[in-house]
GROMACS .gro file of N, CA, C and O in nm:
model
  484
    1MET      N    1  14.976   8.054   4.408
    1MET     CA    2  14.862   8.059   4.498
    1MET      C    3  14.809   7.919   4.529
    1MET      O    4  14.750   7.900   4.633
    2ALA      N    5  14.831   7.825   4.440
    2ALA     CA    6  14.785   7.689   4.467
    2ALA      C    7  14.856   7.632   4.590
    2ALA      O    8  14.795   7.562   4.671
    3ILE      N    9  14.985   7.663   4.603
    3ILE     CA   10  15.060   7.615   4.720
    3ILE      C   11  15.004   7.679   4.846
    3ILE      O   12  14.981   7.611   4.947
    4PHE      N   13  14.979   7.809   4.842
    4PHE     CA   14  14.923   7.880   4.957
    4PHE      C   15  14.791   7.818   5.001
    4PHE      O   16  14.774   7.781   5.117
    5TRP      N   17  14.696   7.807   4.907
    5TRP     CA   18  14.565   7.754   4.943
    5TRP      C   19  14.571   7.605   4.976
    5TRP      O   20  14.494   7.556   5.059
    6GLY      N   21  14.662   7.533   4.913
    6GLY     CA   22  14.679   7.392   4.949
    6GLY      C   23  14.725   7.377   5.093
    6GLY      O   24  14.673   7.294   5.167
    7LEU      N   25  14.823   7.457   5.133
    7LEU     CA   26  14.872   7.451   5.271
    7LEU      C   27  14.765   7.495   5.371
    7LEU      O   28  14.748   7.433   5.477
    8VAL      N   29  14.693   7.600   5.338
    8VAL     CA   30  14.586   7.646   5.427
    8VAL      C   31  14.478   7.539   5.441
    8VAL      O   32  14.432   7.509   5.551
    9THR      N   33  14.439   7.480   5.330
    9THR     CA   34  14.332   7.380   5.333
    9THR      C   35  14.375   7.253   5.406
    9THR      O   36  14.305   7.205   5.495
   10VAL      N   37  14.489   7.200   5.369
   10VAL     CA   38  14.537   7.077   5.435
   10VAL      C   39  14.568   7.106   5.582
   10VAL      O   40  14.534   7.026   5.670
   11GLY      N   41  14.628   7.220   5.609
   11GLY     CA   42  14.662   7.255   5.747
   11GLY      C   43  14.541   7.279   5.835
   11GLY      O   44  14.549   7.268   5.956
   12THR      N   45  14.429   7.311   5.775
   12THR     CA   46  14.306   7.334   5.850
   12THR      C   47  14.229   7.206   5.874
   12THR      O   48  14.186   7.177   5.986
   13TYR      N   49  14.212   7.126   5.770
   13TYR     CA   50  14.122   7.012   5.780
   13TYR      C   51  14.188   6.881   5.819
   13TYR      O   52  14.128   6.800   5.889
   14LEU      N   53  14.309   6.857   5.776
   14LEU     CA   54  14.374   6.730   5.806
   14LEU      C   55  14.396   6.708   5.956
   14LEU      O   56  14.368   6.600   6.006
   15PRO      N   57  14.442   6.808   6.032
   15PRO     CA   58  14.455   6.785   6.177
   15PRO      C   59  14.322   6.754   6.245
   15PRO      O   60  14.315   6.668   6.333
   16ALA      N   61  14.216   6.823   6.203
   16ALA     CA   62  14.084   6.795   6.262
   16ALA      C   63  14.034   6.658   6.223
   16ALA      O   64  13.965   6.591   6.300
   17LEU      N   65  14.070   6.612   6.105
   17LEU     CA   66  14.028   6.481   6.057
   17LEU      C   67  14.106   6.369   6.127
   17LEU      O   68  14.049   6.264   6.159
   18ALA      N   69  14.233   6.394   6.155
   18ALA     CA   70  14.320   6.290   6.209
   18ALA      C   71  14.324   6.285   6.362
   18ALA      O   72  14.363   6.183   6.419
   19ASN      N   73  14.283   6.393   6.429
   19ASN     CA   74  14.297   6.400   6.574
   19ASN      C   75  14.165   6.441   6.637
   19ASN      O   76  14.124   6.557   6.625
   20GLN      N   77  14.101   6.349   6.706
   20GLN     CA   78  13.970   6.376   6.766
   20GLN      C   79  13.978   6.485   6.872
   20GLN      O   80  13.887   6.568   6.884
   21ARG      N   81  14.085   6.489   6.949
   21ARG     CA   82  14.099   6.594   7.052
   21ARG      C   83  14.107   6.732   6.989
   21ARG      O   84  14.049   6.828   7.039
   22PHE      N   85  14.181   6.743   6.878
   22PHE     CA   86  14.191   6.871   6.808
   22PHE      C   87  14.053   6.910   6.753
   22PHE      O   88  14.013   7.026   6.764
   23TYR      N   89  13.983   6.816   6.695
   23TYR     CA   90  13.849   6.842   6.639
   23TYR      C   91  13.755   6.891   6.748
   23TYR      O   92  13.685   6.991   6.731
   24ASP      N   93  13.753   6.824   6.863
   24ASP     CA   94  13.666   6.865   6.973
   24ASP      C   95  13.703   7.004   7.025
   24ASP      O   96  13.616   7.086   7.053
   25ALA      N   97  13.833   7.030   7.038
   25ALA     CA   98  13.879   7.161   7.085
   25ALA      C   99  13.841   7.270   6.986
   25ALA      O  100  13.802   7.381   7.025
   26LEU      N  101  13.850   7.239   6.857
   26LEU     CA  102  13.813   7.336   6.754
   26LEU      C  103  13.664   7.368   6.761
   26LEU      O  104  13.624   7.485   6.752
   27LEU      N  105  13.581   7.267   6.780
   27LEU     CA  106  13.437   7.292   6.792
   27LEU      C  107  13.405   7.376   6.914
   27LEU      O  108  13.320   7.465   6.909
   28ARG      N  109  13.473   7.348   7.026
   28ARG     CA  110  13.451   7.429   7.147
   28ARG      C  111  13.496   7.573   7.125
   28ARG      O  112  13.431   7.667   7.170
   29ALA      N  113  13.609   7.590   7.057
   29ALA     CA  114  13.661   7.725   7.034
   29ALA      C  115  13.566   7.807   6.946
   29ALA      O  116  13.553   7.928   6.965
   30LYS      N  117  13.500   7.742   6.852
   30LYS     CA  118  13.410   7.813   6.762
   30LYS      C  119  13.287   7.868   6.833
   30LYS      O  120  13.213   7.947   6.775
   31GLU      N  121  13.267   7.830   6.958
   31GLU     CA  122  13.154   7.883   7.034
   31GLU      C  123  13.191   8.013   7.106
   31GLU      O  124  13.104   8.077   7.163
   32ASN      N  125  13.318   8.053   7.103
   32ASN     CA  126  13.362   8.177   7.165
   32ASN      C  127  13.364   8.290   7.063
   32ASN      O  128  13.418   8.275   6.954
   33ALA      N  129  13.309   8.404   7.102
   33ALA     CA  130  13.304   8.519   7.011
   33ALA      C  131  13.445   8.564   6.972
   33ALA      O  132  13.468   8.605   6.858
   34GLU      N  133  13.540   8.555   7.065
   34GLU     CA  134  13.677   8.598   7.035
   34GLU      C  135  13.737   8.515   6.923
   34GLU      O  136  13.805   8.566   6.834
   35PHE      N  137  13.713   8.383   6.927
   35PHE     CA  138  13.765   8.295   6.822
   35PHE      C  139  13.700   8.328   6.688
   35PHE      O  140  13.766   8.330   6.585
   36VAL      N  141  13.571   8.353   6.690
   36VAL     CA  142  13.499   8.385   6.566
   36VAL      C  143  13.554   8.513   6.505
   36VAL      O  144  13.576   8.521   6.384
   37ILE      N  145  13.581   8.614   6.587
   37ILE     CA  146  13.637   8.740   6.538
   37ILE      C  147  13.777   8.717   6.482
   37ILE      O  148  13.811   8.764   6.373
   38LEU      N  149  13.861   8.643   6.555
   38LEU     CA  150  13.997   8.617   6.508
   38LEU      C  151  13.997   8.535   6.380
   38LEU      O  152  14.070   8.567   6.285
   39SER      N  153  13.914   8.433   6.373
   39SER     CA  154  13.909   8.352   6.250
   39SER      C  155  13.851   8.433   6.134
   39SER      O  156  13.892   8.415   6.019
   40GLY      N  157  13.760   8.525   6.163
   40GLY     CA  158  13.709   8.614   6.059
   40GLY      C  159  13.818   8.706   6.006
   40GLY      O  160  13.829   8.728   5.885
   41LEU      N  161  13.902   8.756   6.097
   41LEU     CA  162  14.013   8.841   6.055
   41LEU      C  163  14.113   8.763   5.971
   41LEU      O  164  14.160   8.812   5.868
   42ILE      N  165  14.143   8.641   6.013
   42ILE     CA  166  14.235   8.557   5.936
   42ILE      C  167  14.177   8.527   5.798
   42ILE      O  168  14.248   8.533   5.697
   43SER      N  169  14.050   8.495   5.791
   43SER     CA  170  13.986   8.469   5.661
   43SER      C  171  13.990   8.592   5.573
   43SER      O  172  14.018   8.583   5.453
   44LEU      N  173  13.961   8.708   5.631
   44LEU     CA  174  13.962   8.832   5.554
   44LEU      C  175  14.102   8.862   5.500
   44LEU      O  176  14.119   8.893   5.382
   45VAL      N  177  14.204   8.847   5.584
   45VAL     CA  178  14.341   8.877   5.542
   45VAL      C  179  14.390   8.778   5.437
   45VAL      O  180  14.447   8.817   5.335
   46THR      N  181  14.366   8.648   5.459
   46THR     CA  182  14.413   8.550   5.361
   46THR      C  183  14.339   8.563   5.230
   46THR      O  184  14.398   8.551   5.122
   47GLY      N  185  14.209   8.588   5.236
   47GLY     CA  186  14.132   8.605   5.113
   47GLY      C  187  14.175   8.729   5.036
   47GLY      O  188  14.194   8.725   4.915
   48ALA      N  189  14.193   8.839   5.108
   48ALA     CA  190  14.234   8.964   5.042
   48ALA      C  191  14.375   8.951   4.985
   48ALA      O  192  14.401   8.999   4.874
   49ALA      N  193  14.466   8.887   5.058
   49ALA     CA  194  14.602   8.867   5.007
   49ALA      C  195  14.600   8.781   4.882
   49ALA      O  196  14.672   8.808   4.785
   50SER      N  197  14.517   8.678   4.883
   50SER     CA  198  14.505   8.592   4.767
   50SER      C  199  14.453   8.669   4.646
   50SER      O  200  14.506   8.655   4.536
   51LEU      N  201  14.354   8.753   4.668
   51LEU     CA  202  14.299   8.831   4.557
   51LEU      C  203  14.397   8.936   4.507
   51LEU      O  204  14.397   8.969   4.389
   52ALA      N  205  14.480   8.987   4.595
   52ALA     CA  206  14.581   9.085   4.553
   52ALA      C  207  14.684   9.021   4.459
   52ALA      O  208  14.737   9.087   4.371
   53VAL      N  209  14.707   8.892   4.477
   53VAL     CA  210  14.805   8.822   4.394
   53VAL      C  211  14.740   8.765   4.268
   53VAL      O  212  14.796   8.773   4.159
   54GLU      N  213  14.624   8.706   4.283
   54GLU     CA  214  14.559   8.637   4.171
   54GLU      C  215  14.411   8.668   4.170
   54GLU      O  216  14.339   8.630   4.262
   55HIS      N  217  14.366   8.739   4.067
   55HIS     CA  218  14.224   8.770   4.055
   55HIS      C  219  14.186   8.773   3.907
   55HIS      O  220  14.185   8.878   3.843
   56ARG      N  221  14.160   8.653   3.855
   56ARG     CA  222  14.114   8.642   3.716
   56ARG      C  223  14.001   8.541   3.711
   56ARG      O  224  14.018   8.428   3.755
   57TRP      N  225  13.891   8.584   3.657
   57TRP     CA  226  13.778   8.494   3.642
   57TRP      C  227  13.793   8.419   3.510
   57TRP      O  228  13.766   8.474   3.404
   58GLU      N  229  13.839   8.297   3.520
   58GLU     CA  230  13.853   8.213   3.402
   58GLU      C  231  13.839   8.068   3.445
   58GLU      O  232  13.851   8.036   3.563
   59TRP      N  233  13.817   7.981   3.349
   59TRP     CA  234  13.805   7.839   3.379
   59TRP      C  235  13.942   7.784   3.416
   59TRP      O  236  14.043   7.826   3.363
   60GLY      N  237  13.942   7.691   3.507
   60GLY     CA  238  14.067   7.627   3.544
   60GLY      C  239  14.111   7.665   3.685
   60GLY      O  240  14.034   7.719   3.765
   61LEU      N  241  14.235   7.636   3.712
   61LEU     CA  242  14.290   7.653   3.846
   61LEU      C  243  14.286   7.799   3.891
   61LEU      O  244  14.254   7.828   4.006
   62VAL      N  245  14.316   7.891   3.802
   62VAL     CA  246  14.317   8.033   3.838
   62VAL      C  247  14.178   8.078   3.883
   62VAL      O  248  14.164   8.152   3.981
   63GLY      N  249  14.075   8.034   3.816
   63GLY     CA  250  13.939   8.067   3.855
   63GLY      C  251  13.901   8.008   3.990
   63GLY      O  252  13.833   8.072   4.071
   64VAL      N  253  13.948   7.887   4.016
   64VAL     CA  254  13.923   7.824   4.147
   64VAL      C  255  13.991   7.903   4.257
   64VAL      O  256  13.934   7.928   4.364
   65LEU      N  257  14.115   7.945   4.233
   65LEU     CA  258  14.190   8.023   4.333
   65LEU      C  259  14.126   8.159   4.355
   65LEU      O  260  14.119   8.207   4.469
   66THR      N  261  14.075   8.221   4.250
   66THR     CA  262  14.004   8.348   4.264
   66THR      C  263  13.878   8.329   4.347
   66THR      O  264  13.848   8.408   4.437
   67THR      N  265  13.805   8.222   4.320
   67THR     CA  266  13.684   8.192   4.397
   67THR      C  267  13.718   8.169   4.543
   67THR      O  268  13.647   8.220   4.633
   68MET      N  269  13.824   8.095   4.570
   68MET     CA  270  13.864   8.071   4.710
   68MET      C  271  13.900   8.202   4.780
   68MET      O  272  13.867   8.222   4.898
   69GLY      N  273  13.965   8.292   4.709
   69GLY     CA  274  13.997   8.422   4.767
   69GLY      C  275  13.873   8.502   4.803
   69GLY      O  276  13.862   8.558   4.912
   70TRP      N  277  13.777   8.503   4.711
   70TRP     CA  278  13.652   8.575   4.738
   70TRP      C  279  13.572   8.511   4.850
   70TRP      O  280  13.514   8.580   4.934
   71VAL      N  281  13.564   8.379   4.850
   71VAL     CA  282  13.488   8.310   4.955
   71VAL      C  283  13.547   8.342   5.092
   71VAL      O  284  13.474   8.372   5.187
   72ASN      N  285  13.679   8.337   5.104
   72ASN     CA  286  13.740   8.366   5.234
   72ASN      C  287  13.725   8.513   5.273
   72ASN      O  288  13.704   8.544   5.390
   73THR      N  289  13.736   8.603   5.177
   73THR     CA  290  13.716   8.745   5.207
   73THR      C  291  13.574   8.770   5.257
   73THR      O  292  13.554   8.834   5.361
   74LEU      N  293  13.477   8.717   5.186
   74LEU     CA  294  13.338   8.735   5.227
   74LEU      C  295  13.307   8.664   5.359
   74LEU      O  296  13.233   8.717   5.443
   75LYS      N  297  13.366   8.546   5.378
   75LYS     CA  298  13.346   8.474   5.504
   75LYS      C  299  13.396   8.557   5.621
   75LYS      O  300  13.331   8.564   5.726
   76GLY      N  301  13.512   8.621   5.605
   76GLY     CA  302  13.565   8.705   5.711
   76GLY      C  303  13.474   8.821   5.743
   76GLY      O  304  13.448   8.850   5.860
   77ILE      N  305  13.423   8.887   5.641
   77ILE     CA  306  13.334   9.001   5.663
   77ILE      C  307  13.205   8.956   5.728
   77ILE      O  308  13.156   9.020   5.823
   78VAL      N  309  13.147   8.845   5.682
   78VAL     CA  310  13.021   8.796   5.738
   78VAL      C  311  13.039   8.759   5.885
   78VAL      O  312  12.951   8.785   5.968
   79ARG      N  313  13.153   8.702   5.920
   79ARG     CA  314  13.176   8.665   6.061
   79ARG      C  315  13.177   8.788   6.151
   79ARG      O  316  13.139   8.779   6.268
   80PHE      N  317  13.219   8.903   6.101
   80PHE     CA  318  13.217   9.024   6.183
   80PHE      C  319  13.074   9.070   6.210
   80PHE      O  320  13.044   9.121   6.317
   81PHE      N  321  12.987   9.053   6.112
   81PHE     CA  322  12.849   9.097   6.127
   81PHE      C  323  12.762   8.993   6.199
   81PHE      O  324  12.667   9.030   6.266
   82GLU      N  325  12.793   8.867   6.182
   82GLU     CA  326  12.711   8.759   6.237
   82GLU      C  327  12.794   8.667   6.324
   82GLU      O  328  12.833   8.558   6.283
   83LEU      N  329  12.823   8.708   6.446
   83LEU     CA  330  12.904   8.627   6.536
   83LEU      C  331  12.836   8.495   6.572
   83LEU      O  332  12.902   8.395   6.596
   84ASP      N  333  12.704   8.495   6.575
   84ASP     CA  334  12.632   8.374   6.613
   84ASP      C  335  12.625   8.271   6.502
   84ASP      O  336  12.591   8.156   6.527
   85PHE      N  337  12.656   8.310   6.378
   85PHE     CA  338  12.648   8.217   6.266
   85PHE      C  339  12.739   8.097   6.287
   85PHE      O  340  12.699   7.983   6.268
   86ALA      N  341  12.864   8.121   6.328
   86ALA     CA  342  12.959   8.011   6.349
   86ALA      C  343  12.913   7.924   6.466
   86ALA      O  344  12.925   7.801   6.460
   87ARG      N  345  12.862   7.987   6.571
   87ARG     CA  346  12.814   7.908   6.685
   87ARG      C  347  12.697   7.817   6.647
   87ARG      O  348  12.691   7.702   6.685
   88ASN      N  349  12.604   7.872   6.570
   88ASN     CA  350  12.490   7.792   6.525
   88ASN      C  351  12.534   7.681   6.431
   88ASN      O  352  12.479   7.571   6.435
   89ALA      N  353  12.631   7.708   6.347
   89ALA     CA  354  12.682   7.605   6.256
   89ALA      C  355  12.744   7.490   6.334
   89ALA      O  356  12.727   7.373   6.298
   90VAL      N  357  12.816   7.521   6.442
   90VAL     CA  358  12.877   7.415   6.525
   90VAL      C  359  12.768   7.329   6.587
   90VAL      O  360  12.778   7.206   6.589
   91ARG      N  361  12.665   7.391   6.635
   91ARG     CA  362  12.555   7.314   6.696
   91ARG      C  363  12.489   7.223   6.594
   91ARG      O  364  12.453   7.110   6.624
   92LYS      N  365  12.474   7.270   6.471
   92LYS     CA  366  12.412   7.187   6.367
   92LYS      C  367  12.504   7.073   6.324
   92LYS      O  368  12.457   6.965   6.292
   93THR      N  369  12.635   7.098   6.321
   93THR     CA  370  12.727   6.991   6.280
   93THR      C  371  12.734   6.880   6.383
   93THR      O  372  12.763   6.766   6.348
   94ASN      N  373  12.707   6.911   6.508
   94ASN     CA  374  12.706   6.806   6.610
   94ASN      C  375  12.598   6.703   6.583
   94ASN      O  376  12.609   6.588   6.625
   95ASP      N  377  12.494   6.743   6.511
   95ASP     CA  378  12.385   6.651   6.478
   95ASP      C  379  12.422   6.558   6.362
   95ASP      O  380  12.361   6.453   6.345
   96HIS      N  381  12.520   6.596   6.278
   96HIS     CA  382  12.557   6.518   6.160
   96HIS      C  383  12.709   6.504   6.149
   96HIS      O  384  12.769   6.553   6.053
   97PRO      N  385  12.771   6.433   6.243
   97PRO     CA  386  12.918   6.424   6.239
   97PRO      C  387  12.972   6.351   6.116
   97PRO      O  388  13.082   6.382   6.069
   98LEU      N  389  12.898   6.258   6.061
   98LEU     CA  390  12.945   6.185   5.943
   98LEU      C  391  12.963   6.281   5.825
   98LEU      O  392  13.063   6.273   5.753
   99LEU      N  393  12.869   6.372   5.807
   99LEU     CA  394  12.880   6.469   5.698
   99LEU      C  395  13.002   6.560   5.717
   99LEU      O  396  13.068   6.597   5.620
  100VAL      N  397  13.031   6.593   5.843
  100VAL     CA  398  13.147   6.677   5.871
  100VAL      C  399  13.276   6.604   5.832
  100VAL      O  400  13.365   6.662   5.770
  101TYR      N  401  13.285   6.476   5.865
  101TYR     CA  402  13.404   6.398   5.831
  101TYR      C  403  13.418   6.379   5.680
  101TYR      O  404  13.528   6.382   5.626
  102VAL      N  405  13.307   6.362   5.611
  102VAL     CA  406  13.311   6.352   5.465
  102VAL      C  407  13.360   6.485   5.408
  102VAL      O  408  13.447   6.488   5.319
  103TYR      N  409  13.306   6.595   5.457
  103TYR     CA  410  13.348   6.728   5.409
  103TYR      C  411  13.497   6.750   5.435
  103TYR      O  412  13.570   6.797   5.347
  104MET      N  413  13.543   6.718   5.556
  104MET     CA  414  13.685   6.738   5.588
  104MET      C  415  13.774   6.649   5.502
  104MET      O  416  13.883   6.690   5.462
  105SER      N  417  13.728   6.528   5.471
  105SER     CA  418  13.805   6.439   5.384
  105SER      C  419  13.816   6.495   5.243
  105SER      O  420  13.923   6.496   5.182
  106LEU      N  421  13.704   6.543   5.190
  106LEU     CA  422  13.704   6.602   5.056
  106LEU      C  423  13.789   6.729   5.052
  106LEU      O  424  13.865   6.752   4.956
  107ALA      N  425  13.778   6.812   5.155
  107ALA     CA  426  13.858   6.935   5.159
  107ALA      C  427  14.006   6.903   5.169
  107ALA      O  428  14.089   6.968   5.104
  108SER      N  429  14.043   6.803   5.248
  108SER     CA  430  14.183   6.763   5.259
  108SER      C  431  14.235   6.710   5.126
  108SER      O  432  14.347   6.742   5.085
  109ALA      N  433  14.154   6.631   5.058
  109ALA     CA  434  14.194   6.579   4.927
  109ALA      C  435  14.210   6.693   4.827
  109ALA      O  436  14.306   6.695   4.749
  110PHE      N  437  14.120   6.790   4.830
  110PHE     CA  438  14.131   6.905   4.742
  110PHE      C  439  14.257   6.986   4.773
  110PHE      O  440  14.327   7.032   4.684
  111GLY      N  441  14.288   7.001   4.902
  111GLY     CA  442  14.411   7.069   4.941
  111GLY      C  443  14.534   6.996   4.891
  111GLY      O  444  14.630   7.060   4.845
  112CYS      N  445  14.532   6.863   4.897
  112CYS     CA  446  14.644   6.785   4.843
  112CYS      C  447  14.656   6.804   4.693
  112CYS      O  448  14.767   6.814   4.639
  113TYR      N  449  14.543   6.811   4.625
  113TYR     CA  450  14.545   6.837   4.481
  113TYR      C  451  14.606   6.975   4.451
  113TYR      O  452  14.687   6.989   4.359
  114LEU      N  453  14.570   7.076   4.529
  114LEU     CA  454  14.627   7.208   4.510
  114LEU      C  455  14.778   7.208   4.534
  114LEU      O  456  14.853   7.272   4.460
  115LEU      N  457  14.821   7.134   4.635
  115LEU     CA  458  14.965   7.124   4.661
  115LEU      C  459  15.035   7.055   4.545
  115LEU      O  460  15.143   7.097   4.502
  116TYR      N  461  14.973   6.950   4.493
  116TYR     CA  462  15.031   6.881   4.376
  116TYR      C  463  15.044   6.978   4.259
  116TYR      O  464  15.149   6.985   4.196
  117ARG      N  465  14.937   7.051   4.231
  117ARG     CA  466  14.940   7.145   4.118
  117ARG      C  467  15.043   7.254   4.141
  117ARG      O  468  15.109   7.299   4.048
  118GLY      N  469  15.054   7.300   4.264
  118GLY     CA  470  15.147   7.408   4.293
  118GLY      C  471  15.291   7.367   4.290
  118GLY      O  472  15.377   7.442   4.240
  119PHE      N  473  15.323   7.250   4.338
  119PHE     CA  474  15.461   7.206   4.346
  119PHE      C  475  15.511   7.133   4.221
  119PHE      O  476  15.627   7.144   4.184
  120TRP      N  477  15.423   7.054   4.159
  120TRP     CA  478  15.471   6.964   4.054
  120TRP      C  479  15.417   6.987   3.915
  120TRP      O  480  15.449   6.911   3.825
  121THR      N  481  15.335   7.085   3.893
  121THR     CA  482  15.289   7.109   3.757
  121THR      C  483  15.313   7.253   3.717
  121THR      O  484  15.340   7.337   3.791
   0.00000   0.00000   0.00000
């Protein structure tokens, strides 16, 4: 599961961090209800699949992966009920782009760590 979540995390944040056009397009897409519904469905499916494979509350990597599964499952469900939440979040991030880049950098680094753990340990 570390490889799965590492690829999802790096594949999500690194392109937005490295390519300004992709980042801008992603922010514009998050303002469309269709994108919010589709991303909610993807979050729900990936989170549920992750929990089906690994669901143990314990300290360490397994607990982190379980938490990531639950967070994505709940994020998907919340997006179905609150379509405007993602749109409002995009508007707020436009006010603090530095924080967004710091978050994307940390998330990309965490994804690289998960890939390292999954492939080499």
